[in-house]
Amino acid sequence: DAKTTQPPSMDCAEGRAANLPCNHSTISGNEYVYWYRQIHSQGPQYIIHGLKNNETNEMASLIITEDRKSSTLILPHATLRDTAVYYCIVKRAAGNKLTFGGGTRVLVKP
Amino acid sequence: GAGVSQSPSNKVTEKGKDVELRCDPISGHTALYWYRQSLGQGLEFLIYFQGNSAPDKSGLPSDRFSAERTGGSVSTLTIQRTQQEDSAVYLCASSLEYLDNEQFFGPGTRLTVL
């Protein structure tokens, strides 16, 4: 599975949009981009995934560049409860083993 | 409905002792995964079960680690002769099937080996 690169940390103001970048320049054609998050002392939580089209659900939006070498997770209106470590993962759909790297530690401030 | 549950939530043991960690997946989920997460680190895959198929044990770090899944539901991860480097949070997840996209994680068991 392709490796991903994320900034180690970022702050966001409550109520504002949080834009979390992820680089995956070695992504293969059959690999998907997944995002999970982990709130302190809890298990990881699935957020969203996509292949090449932009995706949106009740939690977030995922924007994937046309060359698929990078993506951005958007939390449209960050709340204090969104404070967590966010993990960007690239993997094939046929196979469900997850491997997390360092992720981005997001701190939502009042 | 009920999510994935794990027990115990915390376990402190002495080096050399055996430990058993339990996972109750979401009812009806055929795929079950074990991961571990060391302090401040990412997620490390250990083993997964899918229905009646042979489990994928490719992530187990040594032969001291083993896991069972009885009746396609509850799973037990066993660590024999624990070492200090085994200290970590052990996470269990389940999904509807192996190819399903979303995994549901339990709260984890924090293992401390003294």
mmCIF file of C-alpha atoms in Angstrom:
data_model
loop_
_atom_site.group_PDB
_atom_site.id
_atom_site.type_symbol
_atom_site.label_atom_id
_atom_site.label_comp_id
_atom_site.label_asym_id
_atom_site.label_seq_id
_atom_site.Cartn_x
_atom_site.Cartn_y
_atom_site.Cartn_z
ATOM 1 C CA ASP A 1 0.000 0.000 0.000
ATOM 2 C CA ALA A 2 1.180 3.519 -0.841
ATOM 3 C CA LYS A 3 2.722 5.692 1.832
ATOM 4 C CA THR A 4 1.056 8.925 2.932
ATOM 5 C CA THR A 5 2.475 12.158 4.314
ATOM 6 C CA GLN A 6 0.511 14.429 6.637
ATOM 7 C CA PRO A 7 1.449 17.485 8.701
ATOM 8 C CA PRO A 8 1.978 16.457 12.328
ATOM 9 C CA SER A 9 -0.406 18.993 13.790
ATOM 10 C CA MET A 10 -2.743 21.876 13.075
ATOM 11 C CA ASP A 11 -5.073 24.162 14.975
ATOM 12 C CA CYS A 12 -8.532 25.183 13.889
ATOM 13 C CA ALA A 13 -11.023 27.709 15.247
ATOM 14 C CA GLU A 14 -14.356 26.361 16.379
ATOM 15 C CA GLY A 15 -17.035 26.883 13.733
ATOM 16 C CA ARG A 16 -14.530 27.305 10.933
ATOM 17 C CA ALA A 17 -13.696 24.794 8.236
ATOM 18 C CA ALA A 18 -10.708 22.533 8.877
ATOM 19 C CA ASN A 19 -8.737 21.518 5.794
ATOM 20 C CA LEU A 20 -6.455 18.550 6.360
ATOM 21 C CA PRO A 21 -3.962 17.782 3.582
ATOM 22 C CA CYS A 22 -2.485 14.427 2.679
ATOM 23 C CA ASN A 23 0.154 13.576 0.091
ATOM 24 C CA HIS A 24 0.166 10.136 -1.524
ATOM 25 C CA SER A 25 2.324 10.608 -4.613
ATOM 26 C CA THR A 26 2.949 6.869 -5.108
ATOM 27 C CA ILE A 27 -0.716 5.883 -5.110
ATOM 28 C CA SER A 28 -1.662 3.141 -7.557
ATOM 29 C CA GLY A 29 -4.695 3.088 -9.807
ATOM 30 C CA ASN A 30 -6.568 0.539 -7.707
ATOM 31 C CA GLU A 31 -5.875 2.186 -4.350
ATOM 32 C CA TYR A 32 -8.437 4.166 -2.411
ATOM 33 C CA VAL A 33 -7.913 7.089 -0.037
ATOM 34 C CA TYR A 34 -9.419 6.513 3.417
ATOM 35 C CA TRP A 35 -9.664 8.812 6.381
ATOM 36 C CA TYR A 36 -10.080 7.714 9.974
ATOM 37 C CA ARG A 37 -9.797 9.709 13.164
ATOM 38 C CA GLN A 38 -8.991 8.798 16.730
ATOM 39 C CA ILE A 39 -10.250 10.822 19.621
ATOM 40 C CA HIS A 40 -8.153 10.562 22.762
ATOM 41 C CA SER A 41 -8.518 7.205 24.547
ATOM 42 C CA GLN A 42 -10.968 5.873 21.970
ATOM 43 C CA GLY A 43 -10.688 3.469 19.061
ATOM 44 C CA PRO A 44 -10.331 4.841 15.523
ATOM 45 C CA GLN A 45 -13.473 5.996 13.720
ATOM 46 C CA TYR A 46 -14.095 5.801 9.991
ATOM 47 C CA ILE A 47 -14.775 9.160 8.323
ATOM 48 C CA ILE A 48 -14.838 8.828 4.567
ATOM 49 C CA HIS A 49 -13.118 7.243 1.586
ATOM 50 C CA GLY A 50 -12.821 7.803 -2.169
ATOM 51 C CA LEU A 51 -11.115 6.650 -5.329
ATOM 52 C CA LYS A 52 -10.935 9.646 -7.657
ATOM 53 C CA ASN A 53 -14.190 11.579 -7.365
ATOM 54 C CA ASN A 54 -14.826 14.011 -4.561
ATOM 55 C CA GLU A 55 -16.964 12.535 -1.802
ATOM 56 C CA THR A 56 -19.183 14.031 0.881
ATOM 57 C CA ASN A 57 -21.027 12.529 3.811
ATOM 58 C CA GLU A 58 -22.503 13.778 7.055
ATOM 59 C CA MET A 59 -19.089 14.045 8.658
ATOM 60 C CA ALA A 60 -16.808 15.511 6.033
ATOM 61 C CA SER A 61 -15.868 16.082 2.418
ATOM 62 C CA LEU A 62 -12.962 14.504 0.605
ATOM 63 C CA ILE A 63 -11.304 16.327 -2.266
ATOM 64 C CA ILE A 64 -8.903 14.270 -4.394
ATOM 65 C CA THR A 65 -6.700 15.993 -6.966
ATOM 66 C CA GLU A 66 -7.040 14.989 -10.579
ATOM 67 C CA ASP A 67 -3.649 13.220 -10.572
ATOM 68 C CA ARG A 68 -4.665 11.527 -7.266
ATOM 69 C CA LYS A 69 -1.308 12.347 -5.709
ATOM 70 C CA SER A 70 -2.863 14.336 -2.894
ATOM 71 C CA SER A 71 -6.161 14.866 -1.135
ATOM 72 C CA THR A 72 -7.789 17.134 1.427
ATOM 73 C CA LEU A 73 -10.245 16.202 4.135
ATOM 74 C CA ILE A 74 -12.604 19.049 4.939
ATOM 75 C CA LEU A 75 -14.502 19.329 8.195
ATOM 76 C CA PRO A 76 -16.967 22.057 7.233
ATOM 77 C CA HIS A 77 -17.775 23.452 10.690
ATOM 78 C CA ALA A 78 -15.268 22.195 13.237
ATOM 79 C CA THR A 79 -16.467 21.654 16.795
ATOM 80 C CA LEU A 80 -14.491 21.014 19.959
ATOM 81 C CA ARG A 81 -15.481 17.344 19.663
ATOM 82 C CA ASP A 82 -13.559 17.151 16.390
ATOM 83 C CA THR A 83 -10.281 17.436 18.289
ATOM 84 C CA ALA A 84 -8.514 14.189 17.382
ATOM 85 C CA VAL A 85 -5.707 12.614 15.390
ATOM 86 C CA TYR A 86 -6.719 12.273 11.742
ATOM 87 C CA TYR A 87 -5.213 9.494 9.664
ATOM 88 C CA CYS A 88 -5.005 9.406 5.884
ATOM 89 C CA ILE A 89 -4.569 5.881 4.533
ATOM 90 C CA VAL A 90 -4.141 4.592 1.021
ATOM 91 C CA LYS A 91 -5.009 0.985 0.371
ATOM 92 C CA ARG A 92 -6.573 -1.387 -2.073
ATOM 93 C CA ALA A 93 -10.264 -2.039 -1.627
ATOM 94 C CA ALA A 94 -9.634 -5.778 -1.920
ATOM 95 C CA GLY A 95 -8.080 -6.176 1.469
ATOM 96 C CA ASN A 96 -9.094 -4.471 4.639
ATOM 97 C CA LYS A 97 -5.986 -4.353 6.764
ATOM 98 C CA LEU A 98 -5.384 -0.842 8.019
ATOM 99 C CA THR A 99 -1.979 0.645 8.744
ATOM 100 C CA PHE A 100 -1.851 4.090 10.288
ATOM 101 C CA GLY A 101 1.128 6.397 10.219
ATOM 102 C CA GLY A 102 1.576 9.424 12.445
ATOM 103 C CA GLY A 103 -1.518 11.296 11.331
ATOM 104 C CA THR A 104 -2.352 14.953 11.935
ATOM 105 C CA ARG A 105 -3.186 16.017 15.448
ATOM 106 C CA VAL A 106 -6.016 18.544 15.092
ATOM 107 C CA LEU A 107 -6.833 20.852 17.968
ATOM 108 C CA VAL A 108 -10.094 22.765 17.660
ATOM 109 C CA LYS A 109 -9.978 25.893 19.780
ATOM 110 C CA PRO A 110 -12.924 27.943 21.054
ATOM 111 C CA GLY B 1 -27.180 -1.229 18.580
ATOM 112 C CA ALA B 2 -24.173 -2.355 20.582
ATOM 113 C CA GLY B 3 -20.764 -1.619 19.198
ATOM 114 C CA VAL B 4 -17.557 -3.601 19.465
ATOM 115 C CA SER B 5 -16.673 -4.327 23.065
ATOM 116 C CA GLN B 6 -13.354 -5.392 24.536
ATOM 117 C CA SER B 7 -12.306 -6.661 27.916
ATOM 118 C CA PRO B 8 -10.549 -5.949 30.104
ATOM 119 C CA SER B 9 -10.155 -2.239 29.493
ATOM 120 C CA ASN B 10 -6.848 -2.275 31.330
ATOM 121 C CA LYS B 11 -4.480 -5.101 32.142
ATOM 122 C CA VAL B 12 -1.288 -4.906 34.134
ATOM 123 C CA THR B 13 0.854 -8.020 34.196
ATOM 124 C CA GLU B 14 4.340 -9.103 35.078
ATOM 125 C CA LYS B 15 6.934 -10.004 32.507
ATOM 126 C CA GLY B 16 6.717 -13.676 31.605
ATOM 127 C CA LYS B 17 3.016 -14.088 32.383
ATOM 128 C CA ASP B 18 0.381 -15.024 29.815
ATOM 129 C CA VAL B 19 -2.555 -12.720 29.086
ATOM 130 C CA GLU B 20 -5.857 -13.121 27.250
ATOM 131 C CA LEU B 21 -7.693 -10.232 25.663
ATOM 132 C CA ARG B 22 -11.309 -10.558 24.564
ATOM 133 C CA CYS B 23 -13.253 -8.966 21.742
ATOM 134 C CA ASP B 24 -16.996 -9.071 21.113
ATOM 135 C CA PRO B 25 -17.663 -7.840 17.564
ATOM 136 C CA ILE B 26 -20.845 -6.295 16.287
ATOM 137 C CA SER B 27 -23.457 -8.984 15.762
ATOM 138 C CA GLY B 28 -23.553 -10.162 12.170
ATOM 139 C CA HIS B 29 -20.102 -8.864 11.269
ATOM 140 C CA THR B 30 -18.155 -11.647 9.613
ATOM 141 C CA ALA B 31 -14.758 -9.952 9.606
ATOM 142 C CA LEU B 32 -12.786 -9.330 12.798
ATOM 143 C CA TYR B 33 -9.397 -7.650 13.123
ATOM 144 C CA TRP B 34 -6.817 -7.232 15.865
ATOM 145 C CA TYR B 35 -4.433 -4.294 15.889
ATOM 146 C CA ARG B 36 -2.075 -2.796 18.418
ATOM 147 C CA GLN B 37 -1.039 0.752 19.002
ATOM 148 C CA SER B 38 2.046 1.616 20.982
ATOM 149 C CA LEU B 39 2.213 4.906 22.849
ATOM 150 C CA GLY B 40 2.133 7.787 20.397
ATOM 151 C CA GLN B 41 2.453 5.458 17.429
ATOM 152 C CA GLY B 42 0.202 4.499 14.556
ATOM 153 C CA LEU B 43 -1.810 1.351 14.108
ATOM 154 C CA GLU B 44 -0.149 -2.022 13.570
ATOM 155 C CA PHE B 45 -2.171 -4.856 12.047
ATOM 156 C CA LEU B 46 -1.891 -8.192 13.850
ATOM 157 C CA ILE B 47 -4.449 -10.703 12.551
ATOM 158 C CA TYR B 48 -7.829 -10.914 10.911
ATOM 159 C CA PHE B 49 -10.622 -13.461 10.674
ATOM 160 C CA GLN B 50 -13.147 -13.707 7.878
ATOM 161 C CA GLY B 51 -15.997 -16.169 8.269
ATOM 162 C CA ASN B 52 -14.786 -19.757 8.139
ATOM 163 C CA SER B 53 -11.648 -18.955 6.176
ATOM 164 C CA ALA B 54 -8.194 -19.480 7.603
ATOM 165 C CA PRO B 55 -7.145 -16.357 9.492
ATOM 166 C CA ASP B 56 -4.528 -13.986 8.103
ATOM 167 C CA LYS B 57 -1.805 -14.092 10.746
ATOM 168 C CA SER B 58 0.744 -12.133 8.749
ATOM 169 C CA GLY B 59 0.944 -9.290 11.266
ATOM 170 C CA LEU B 60 1.631 -11.299 14.396
ATOM 171 C CA PRO B 61 5.044 -10.164 15.685
ATOM 172 C CA SER B 62 6.123 -13.502 17.162
ATOM 173 C CA ASP B 63 4.916 -17.009 17.950
ATOM 174 C CA ARG B 64 4.059 -15.814 21.450
ATOM 175 C CA PHE B 65 0.992 -14.191 19.917
ATOM 176 C CA SER B 66 -2.064 -16.210 18.892
ATOM 177 C CA ALA B 67 -5.744 -15.597 18.411
ATOM 178 C CA GLU B 68 -8.925 -17.602 18.135
ATOM 179 C CA ARG B 69 -12.405 -16.790 17.006
ATOM 180 C CA THR B 70 -15.005 -19.205 18.292
ATOM 181 C CA GLY B 71 -18.315 -19.712 16.548
ATOM 182 C CA GLY B 72 -17.626 -16.843 14.193
ATOM 183 C CA SER B 73 -18.208 -14.304 16.924
ATOM 184 C CA VAL B 74 -16.097 -13.685 20.042
ATOM 185 C CA SER B 75 -12.331 -13.573 19.614
ATOM 186 C CA THR B 76 -9.507 -13.988 22.095
ATOM 187 C CA LEU B 77 -5.973 -12.695 21.574
ATOM 188 C CA THR B 78 -3.430 -14.528 23.698
ATOM 189 C CA ILE B 79 0.072 -13.316 24.435
ATOM 190 C CA GLN B 80 2.329 -15.870 26.075
ATOM 191 C CA ARG B 81 5.395 -15.047 28.167
ATOM 192 C CA THR B 82 4.733 -11.327 27.911
ATOM 193 C CA GLN B 83 7.622 -8.916 27.411
ATOM 194 C CA GLN B 84 7.815 -5.227 28.211
ATOM 195 C CA GLU B 85 7.741 -4.374 24.513
ATOM 196 C CA ASP B 86 4.282 -5.951 24.333
ATOM 197 C CA SER B 87 2.926 -2.989 26.290
ATOM 198 C CA ALA B 88 0.440 -1.221 24.036
ATOM 199 C CA VAL B 89 -3.242 -0.661 23.419
ATOM 200 C CA TYR B 90 -4.741 -3.671 21.671
ATOM 201 C CA LEU B 91 -7.646 -2.743 19.435
ATOM 202 C CA CYS B 92 -10.264 -4.989 17.937
ATOM 203 C CA ALA B 93 -12.409 -4.035 14.949
ATOM 204 C CA SER B 94 -15.144 -5.702 12.978
ATOM 205 C CA SER B 95 -16.732 -5.114 9.617
ATOM 206 C CA LEU B 96 -19.685 -6.569 7.814
ATOM 207 C CA GLU B 97 -17.367 -8.481 5.533
ATOM 208 C CA TYR B 98 -13.698 -8.454 4.602
ATOM 209 C CA LEU B 99 -14.202 -6.280 1.570
ATOM 210 C CA ASP B 100 -16.397 -3.813 3.413
ATOM 211 C CA ASN B 101 -14.994 -0.341 3.653
ATOM 212 C CA GLU B 102 -15.787 0.687 7.172
ATOM 213 C CA GLN B 103 -14.298 -0.952 10.225
ATOM 214 C CA PHE B 104 -15.861 -0.408 13.621
ATOM 215 C CA PHE B 105 -13.358 -0.289 16.439
ATOM 216 C CA GLY B 106 -13.699 -1.194 20.064
ATOM 217 C CA PRO B 107 -12.302 0.994 22.873
ATOM 218 C CA GLY B 108 -9.193 -1.149 23.193
ATOM 219 C CA THR B 109 -7.382 -2.940 26.006
ATOM 220 C CA ARG B 110 -4.417 -1.131 27.493
ATOM 221 C CA LEU B 111 -1.784 -3.734 28.337
ATOM 222 C CA THR B 112 1.091 -2.837 30.626
ATOM 223 C CA VAL B 113 3.860 -5.361 31.163
ATOM 224 C CA LEU B 114 6.014 -4.573 34.175
#
